[in-house]
Short mmCIF file of C-alpha atoms in Angstrom, two decimals:
data_model
loop_
_atom_site.label_atom_id
_atom_site.label_comp_id
_atom_site.label_asym_id
_atom_site.label_seq_id
_atom_site.Cartn_x
_atom_site.Cartn_y
_atom_site.Cartn_z
CA MET A 83 -39.64 1.51 -63.28
CA THR A 84 -40.25 -2.25 -63.73
CA LEU A 85 -40.69 -3.91 -60.18
CA PRO A 86 -38.04 -6.57 -59.34
CA LEU A 87 -40.60 -9.46 -58.77
CA SER A 88 -40.31 -13.03 -59.81
CA TYR A 89 -42.75 -16.02 -59.27
CA SER A 90 -41.82 -19.46 -58.65
CA PRO A 91 -43.28 -22.04 -61.03
CA ASP A 92 -45.82 -23.25 -58.70
CA VAL A 93 -47.00 -19.63 -57.53
CA ALA A 94 -47.03 -18.57 -61.38
CA GLU A 95 -49.29 -21.44 -62.08
CA ALA A 96 -51.62 -21.06 -59.37
CA ARG A 97 -51.90 -16.96 -60.06
CA ALA A 98 -52.86 -18.26 -63.56
CA LYS A 99 -55.30 -20.78 -62.56
CA GLY A 100 -56.94 -18.42 -59.98
CA LEU A 101 -55.95 -21.03 -57.07
CA PRO A 102 -55.87 -20.07 -53.40
CA LEU A 103 -52.39 -18.89 -52.41
CA VAL A 104 -50.86 -18.41 -48.91
CA ALA A 105 -48.05 -16.18 -48.29
CA LEU A 106 -45.12 -17.27 -45.83
CA GLU A 107 -42.33 -15.26 -44.51
CA SER A 108 -38.62 -15.93 -44.71
CA THR A 109 -36.92 -14.80 -41.33
CA ILE A 110 -37.87 -18.09 -39.77
CA ILE A 111 -35.54 -19.79 -42.25
CA THR A 112 -32.69 -17.34 -41.76
CA HIS A 113 -33.09 -15.96 -38.36
CA GLY A 114 -35.44 -18.43 -36.60
CA MET A 115 -33.40 -21.71 -36.30
CA PRO A 116 -30.19 -23.60 -37.85
CA PHE A 117 -29.63 -25.56 -40.78
CA PRO A 118 -31.07 -27.86 -42.00
CA GLN A 119 -33.84 -27.85 -39.56
CA ASN A 120 -34.76 -24.51 -40.83
CA VAL A 121 -35.29 -25.84 -44.44
CA GLU A 122 -36.85 -28.90 -43.17
CA THR A 123 -39.43 -26.72 -41.21
CA ALA A 124 -40.04 -24.36 -43.94
CA ARG A 125 -40.84 -27.55 -46.35
CA ALA A 126 -43.28 -29.06 -43.78
CA VAL A 127 -45.15 -25.77 -43.46
CA GLU A 128 -45.48 -25.44 -47.23
CA ALA A 129 -46.42 -29.10 -47.49
CA GLU A 130 -49.13 -28.33 -44.76
CA ILE A 131 -50.59 -25.58 -47.18
CA ARG A 132 -50.50 -27.66 -50.16
CA ALA A 133 -52.34 -30.66 -47.93
CA HIS A 134 -55.18 -28.32 -46.98
CA GLY A 135 -55.96 -27.14 -50.80
CA ALA A 136 -53.74 -24.19 -51.14
CA VAL A 137 -50.42 -23.03 -53.00
CA PRO A 138 -47.59 -21.90 -50.42
CA ALA A 139 -45.69 -18.64 -51.40
CA THR A 140 -42.49 -18.32 -49.32
CA ILE A 141 -41.25 -14.60 -49.74
CA ALA A 142 -37.64 -13.73 -49.92
CA ILE A 143 -35.43 -11.46 -51.65
CA LEU A 144 -32.60 -13.00 -53.46
CA ASP A 145 -30.02 -10.98 -55.18
CA GLY A 146 -31.96 -7.86 -55.45
CA THR A 147 -35.17 -9.41 -56.74
CA ILE A 148 -38.41 -10.31 -54.68
CA HIS A 149 -39.13 -13.96 -55.21
CA VAL A 150 -42.67 -14.97 -54.36
CA GLY A 151 -42.44 -18.82 -53.91
CA LEU A 152 -39.08 -20.48 -53.64
CA THR A 153 -37.77 -23.41 -55.62
CA ASP A 154 -36.07 -26.26 -53.54
CA ALA A 155 -32.69 -24.88 -54.70
CA GLN A 156 -33.50 -21.53 -53.59
CA LEU A 157 -34.77 -22.74 -50.23
CA ASP A 158 -31.65 -24.40 -49.60
CA GLN A 159 -29.55 -21.40 -50.67
CA LEU A 160 -31.60 -19.22 -48.27
CA GLY A 161 -31.26 -21.53 -45.45
CA GLN A 162 -27.53 -21.96 -45.73
CA ALA A 163 -26.89 -17.90 -46.47
CA GLN A 164 -24.70 -15.63 -44.59
CA ASP A 165 -25.19 -11.90 -43.94
CA VAL A 166 -29.00 -11.89 -44.69
CA MET A 167 -30.71 -8.75 -43.97
CA LYS A 168 -33.74 -8.72 -41.68
CA LEU A 169 -36.33 -6.70 -43.65
CA SER A 170 -39.15 -4.57 -42.75
CA ARG A 171 -40.98 -1.69 -44.50
CA ALA A 172 -37.91 0.79 -43.83
CA ASP A 173 -35.27 -1.29 -45.46
CA LEU A 174 -37.15 -3.36 -48.10
CA ALA A 175 -36.29 -0.85 -50.97
CA VAL A 176 -32.54 -0.58 -49.86
CA CYS A 177 -31.82 -4.37 -50.05
CA LEU A 178 -33.56 -4.18 -53.48
CA ALA A 179 -31.42 -1.18 -54.80
CA GLN A 180 -27.93 -2.88 -53.29
CA GLY A 181 -29.06 -6.25 -55.05
CA ARG A 182 -28.75 -7.91 -51.70
CA THR A 183 -30.39 -11.01 -49.92
CA GLY A 184 -32.84 -10.31 -47.34
CA ALA A 185 -35.52 -12.36 -45.45
CA THR A 186 -38.98 -10.79 -44.96
CA THR A 187 -40.75 -10.08 -41.72
CA VAL A 188 -44.44 -9.88 -40.99
CA ALA A 189 -44.31 -6.33 -42.50
CA ALA A 190 -42.18 -6.86 -45.34
CA THR A 191 -44.17 -10.23 -46.11
CA MET A 192 -47.37 -8.39 -46.13
CA ILE A 193 -46.04 -5.48 -48.50
CA CYS A 194 -44.56 -8.31 -51.19
CA ALA A 195 -47.80 -10.71 -50.64
CA HIS A 196 -50.10 -7.49 -51.59
CA LEU A 197 -48.05 -6.39 -54.37
CA ALA A 198 -48.62 -10.36 -55.67
CA GLY A 199 -52.11 -10.29 -55.24
CA ILE A 200 -51.99 -12.77 -52.19
CA ALA A 201 -54.57 -12.18 -49.44
CA VAL A 202 -53.73 -14.45 -47.00
CA PHE A 203 -50.30 -14.78 -44.76
CA ALA A 204 -49.60 -17.63 -42.25
CA THR A 205 -46.66 -16.93 -39.95
CA GLY A 206 -45.60 -17.91 -36.08
CA GLY A 207 -46.10 -14.67 -34.29
CA ILE A 208 -46.57 -10.88 -35.06
CA GLY A 209 -43.95 -8.39 -33.35
CA GLY A 210 -45.53 -5.71 -31.12
CA VAL A 211 -44.83 -3.39 -28.24
CA HIS A 212 -41.64 -4.42 -26.45
CA ARG A 213 -41.47 -4.34 -22.75
CA GLY A 214 -40.13 -0.76 -21.56
CA ALA A 215 -41.49 0.63 -25.11
CA GLU A 216 -42.68 3.87 -22.91
CA ASP A 217 -38.82 4.71 -22.69
CA SER A 218 -37.29 2.97 -25.46
CA PHE A 219 -40.32 3.46 -28.10
CA ASP A 220 -39.70 0.18 -29.31
CA ILE A 221 -42.55 -0.94 -31.28
CA SER A 222 -42.73 -3.37 -34.34
CA ALA A 223 -43.39 -2.15 -37.71
CA ASP A 224 -45.89 -5.02 -37.92
CA LEU A 225 -48.35 -3.12 -36.14
CA GLN A 226 -48.72 -0.16 -38.51
CA GLU A 227 -48.42 -2.55 -41.52
CA LEU A 228 -51.76 -4.36 -40.36
CA SER A 229 -53.09 -1.15 -40.28
CA LYS A 230 -51.98 -0.22 -43.94
CA THR A 231 -51.75 -3.39 -46.03
CA PRO A 232 -54.94 -5.58 -46.84
CA VAL A 233 -53.84 -8.71 -45.82
CA THR A 234 -55.49 -11.07 -43.51
CA VAL A 235 -52.43 -12.47 -41.12
CA VAL A 236 -52.88 -15.69 -39.18
CA ALA A 237 -50.63 -15.84 -36.27
CA ALA A 238 -50.76 -17.63 -32.78
CA GLY A 239 -50.92 -14.01 -31.34
CA ALA A 240 -48.17 -11.43 -30.52
CA LYS A 241 -44.82 -13.09 -29.25
CA ALA A 242 -45.03 -13.73 -25.74
CA ILE A 243 -41.70 -11.81 -24.91
CA LEU A 244 -43.46 -8.77 -25.85
CA ASP A 245 -45.77 -6.26 -23.84
CA LEU A 246 -49.07 -8.09 -24.84
CA PRO A 247 -51.74 -5.44 -23.18
CA LYS A 248 -49.85 -2.49 -24.91
CA THR A 249 -49.66 -4.43 -28.13
CA LEU A 250 -53.37 -4.96 -28.02
CA GLU A 251 -54.30 -1.26 -27.11
CA VAL A 252 -52.12 -0.19 -30.06
CA LEU A 253 -53.72 -2.48 -32.59
CA GLU A 254 -57.10 -0.99 -31.49
CA THR A 255 -55.75 2.47 -31.68
CA LEU A 256 -54.88 1.65 -35.28
CA GLY A 257 -58.17 0.20 -36.18
CA VAL A 258 -56.79 -3.35 -36.98
CA PRO A 259 -59.33 -6.26 -36.06
CA VAL A 260 -57.99 -8.55 -33.62
CA ILE A 261 -59.77 -11.91 -34.06
CA ALA A 262 -59.27 -15.03 -31.78
CA VAL A 263 -60.47 -18.49 -33.15
CA GLY A 264 -62.10 -21.06 -31.19
CA GLN A 265 -61.55 -19.13 -27.96
CA ASP A 266 -62.74 -15.68 -26.47
CA GLU A 267 -59.13 -15.19 -25.02
CA LEU A 268 -56.19 -13.93 -26.89
CA PRO A 269 -53.69 -16.58 -27.24
CA ALA A 270 -50.15 -15.75 -26.37
CA PHE A 271 -47.78 -17.70 -28.91
CA TRP A 272 -46.42 -20.60 -27.13
CA SER A 273 -49.49 -20.40 -24.61
CA ARG A 274 -53.27 -20.68 -25.54
CA ALA A 275 -53.96 -18.02 -22.53
CA SER A 276 -52.82 -14.49 -22.11
CA GLY A 277 -55.14 -13.20 -19.68
CA LEU A 278 -56.45 -10.76 -22.14
CA LYS A 279 -60.07 -10.97 -23.81
CA ALA A 280 -59.80 -10.87 -27.53
CA PRO A 281 -61.64 -7.87 -29.12
CA LEU A 282 -63.51 -10.08 -31.60
CA ARG A 283 -64.18 -13.89 -32.30
CA MET A 284 -64.67 -15.72 -35.50
CA ASP A 285 -64.35 -19.60 -35.62
CA ASP A 286 -65.41 -20.08 -39.38
CA PRO A 287 -62.80 -19.61 -42.01
CA ALA A 288 -65.65 -18.62 -44.53
CA ALA A 289 -66.68 -15.77 -42.16
CA ILE A 290 -63.09 -14.54 -41.93
CA ALA A 291 -62.73 -14.66 -45.55
CA LYS A 292 -66.22 -12.66 -46.02
CA SER A 293 -64.83 -10.21 -43.43
CA HIS A 294 -61.82 -9.56 -45.65
CA ARG A 295 -63.93 -8.91 -48.70
CA LEU A 296 -66.01 -6.55 -46.81
CA ARG A 297 -63.17 -4.63 -45.55
CA GLY A 298 -62.18 -3.87 -48.97
CA ALA A 299 -65.71 -2.96 -50.10
CA LEU A 300 -66.14 -0.63 -47.33
CA GLY A 301 -62.77 1.04 -48.22
CA LEU A 302 -60.94 0.33 -44.89
CA ALA A 303 -57.13 0.34 -45.09
CA GLY A 304 -55.37 -2.25 -43.75
CA GLY A 305 -55.68 -6.35 -42.74
CA GLN A 306 -56.92 -8.41 -40.03
CA LEU A 307 -55.11 -10.29 -37.39
CA VAL A 308 -56.36 -13.66 -37.24
CA THR A 309 -55.25 -15.30 -33.66
CA ASN A 310 -55.12 -18.87 -33.82
CA PRO A 311 -54.18 -20.56 -30.65
CA ILE A 312 -51.41 -23.10 -30.48
CA PRO A 313 -52.81 -26.88 -30.34
CA VAL A 314 -53.19 -27.84 -26.80
CA GLU A 315 -50.88 -30.87 -26.99
CA ALA A 316 -48.21 -28.64 -28.36
CA GLU A 317 -48.60 -25.67 -25.71
CA ILE A 318 -46.27 -24.53 -22.88
CA PRO A 319 -48.52 -23.00 -20.30
CA ARG A 320 -48.34 -19.55 -19.43
CA ALA A 321 -47.33 -20.09 -15.85
CA GLU A 322 -44.55 -22.19 -17.09
CA ILE A 323 -42.97 -20.08 -19.86
CA MET A 324 -43.37 -16.55 -18.40
CA PRO A 325 -40.70 -16.99 -15.64
CA VAL A 326 -38.39 -18.21 -18.42
CA VAL A 327 -39.14 -14.89 -20.48
CA GLU A 328 -38.71 -12.69 -17.63
CA GLU A 329 -35.10 -14.16 -17.01
CA ALA A 330 -34.51 -13.93 -20.71
CA LEU A 331 -35.49 -10.55 -20.71
CA LYS A 332 -33.20 -9.56 -17.63
CA ALA A 333 -30.38 -11.12 -19.67
CA ALA A 334 -30.96 -8.97 -22.79
CA ALA A 335 -31.18 -5.65 -20.63
CA VAL A 336 -27.85 -6.60 -18.83
CA GLN A 337 -26.17 -7.35 -22.45
CA GLY A 338 -27.42 -4.38 -24.02
CA ILE A 339 -29.34 -6.24 -26.65
CA THR A 340 -31.55 -3.89 -28.37
CA ALA A 341 -33.86 -3.28 -31.73
CA LYS A 342 -33.72 -6.16 -34.38
CA GLU A 343 -31.52 -8.18 -32.23
CA VAL A 344 -33.69 -8.54 -29.24
CA THR A 345 -36.19 -11.26 -30.41
CA PRO A 346 -33.50 -13.61 -31.82
CA PHE A 347 -31.49 -13.36 -28.67
CA LEU A 348 -34.77 -14.01 -26.50
CA LEU A 349 -35.85 -16.99 -28.56
CA SER A 350 -32.44 -18.51 -28.39
CA ARG A 351 -32.35 -18.20 -24.61
CA LEU A 352 -35.79 -19.71 -24.45
CA PHE A 353 -34.60 -22.66 -26.58
CA ASP A 354 -31.74 -23.36 -23.93
CA ALA A 355 -33.77 -22.94 -20.90
CA THR A 356 -36.95 -25.07 -22.19
CA GLU A 357 -34.47 -27.85 -23.53
CA GLY A 358 -35.76 -27.27 -27.06
CA ARG A 359 -39.35 -27.05 -26.09
CA SER A 360 -40.06 -23.63 -27.28
CA LEU A 361 -38.70 -24.51 -30.66
CA ASP A 362 -41.02 -27.62 -30.97
CA ALA A 363 -43.96 -25.49 -29.99
CA ASN A 364 -43.08 -22.72 -32.28
CA ILE A 365 -43.07 -25.43 -35.19
CA ALA A 366 -46.50 -26.84 -34.01
CA LEU A 367 -48.05 -23.23 -34.10
CA VAL A 368 -46.86 -22.50 -37.53
CA LEU A 369 -47.99 -25.63 -38.72
CA ASN A 370 -51.46 -25.01 -37.19
CA ASN A 371 -51.88 -21.49 -38.61
CA ALA A 372 -50.80 -22.75 -42.02
CA ARG A 373 -53.75 -25.19 -41.95
CA LEU A 374 -56.21 -22.29 -40.93
CA ALA A 375 -54.77 -19.83 -43.43
CA ALA A 376 -55.10 -22.33 -46.16
CA LYS A 377 -58.62 -22.71 -45.36
CA ILE A 378 -59.46 -19.08 -45.29
CA ALA A 379 -57.61 -18.67 -48.74
CA ARG A 380 -59.84 -21.21 -50.47
CA GLU A 381 -62.96 -19.33 -49.40
CA LEU A 382 -61.41 -16.31 -51.12
CA VAL A 383 -61.20 -17.78 -54.56
#
């Protein structure tokens, strides 16, 4: 059957000319922040990628079609859409079959990016092992996807609401390269420090791109996780943010919040508790990741 895949004019032109492309997810638009700030942020991230020599490709499912790159009108449409599915590997095909609209998580964005021939993806933070996973078995599909799909993912680490040591252990078991940029410590999303040593360090975008190519040449499945620390001026230090995270986790447990609803609930609580600083930091780190992803993508063309 013919795959329901559509390219925006900018992305189609970039593909035809062999220009560097950077994939972007869409859950940050539909589940991350309210309109119009969600659309404004998405446009700022796209502009940052263009400013650093690459072409952005925001990925979303609109009316049962995978859109790789969104026009201004489509971005506005998605930013205000209701009842948008939050898509991972498990429900991507169902959303397409039912002709629905869906926003892509890290896992689904990687799948669609690979279908479109895009090797680099910039996001905020990946999912991972949730606190208490030894009982709940709540582990994000993002980790398995990193072990299967050959896309280099640039993130500020795993979200700090997760169990970071267990997340790192699962990535190691799955054979996913976890690379820190500019420091030896694994960053922790809003904070530059996690207390965990990164397994690998690479500071040069050209070397990261070469590693991506060599994984393919070696026949190694999966991608790379490039953990890029939030800029110093934008970070919320770990000693400050973690007590707030612990309170939010307790509130989620009391209210019985589970599965895909956990992360949006916790991010909302953190926004309130930090008087918006957590969202400001989130935007700053996504922009920072977009810059690095564009540099890596340029080295791959």
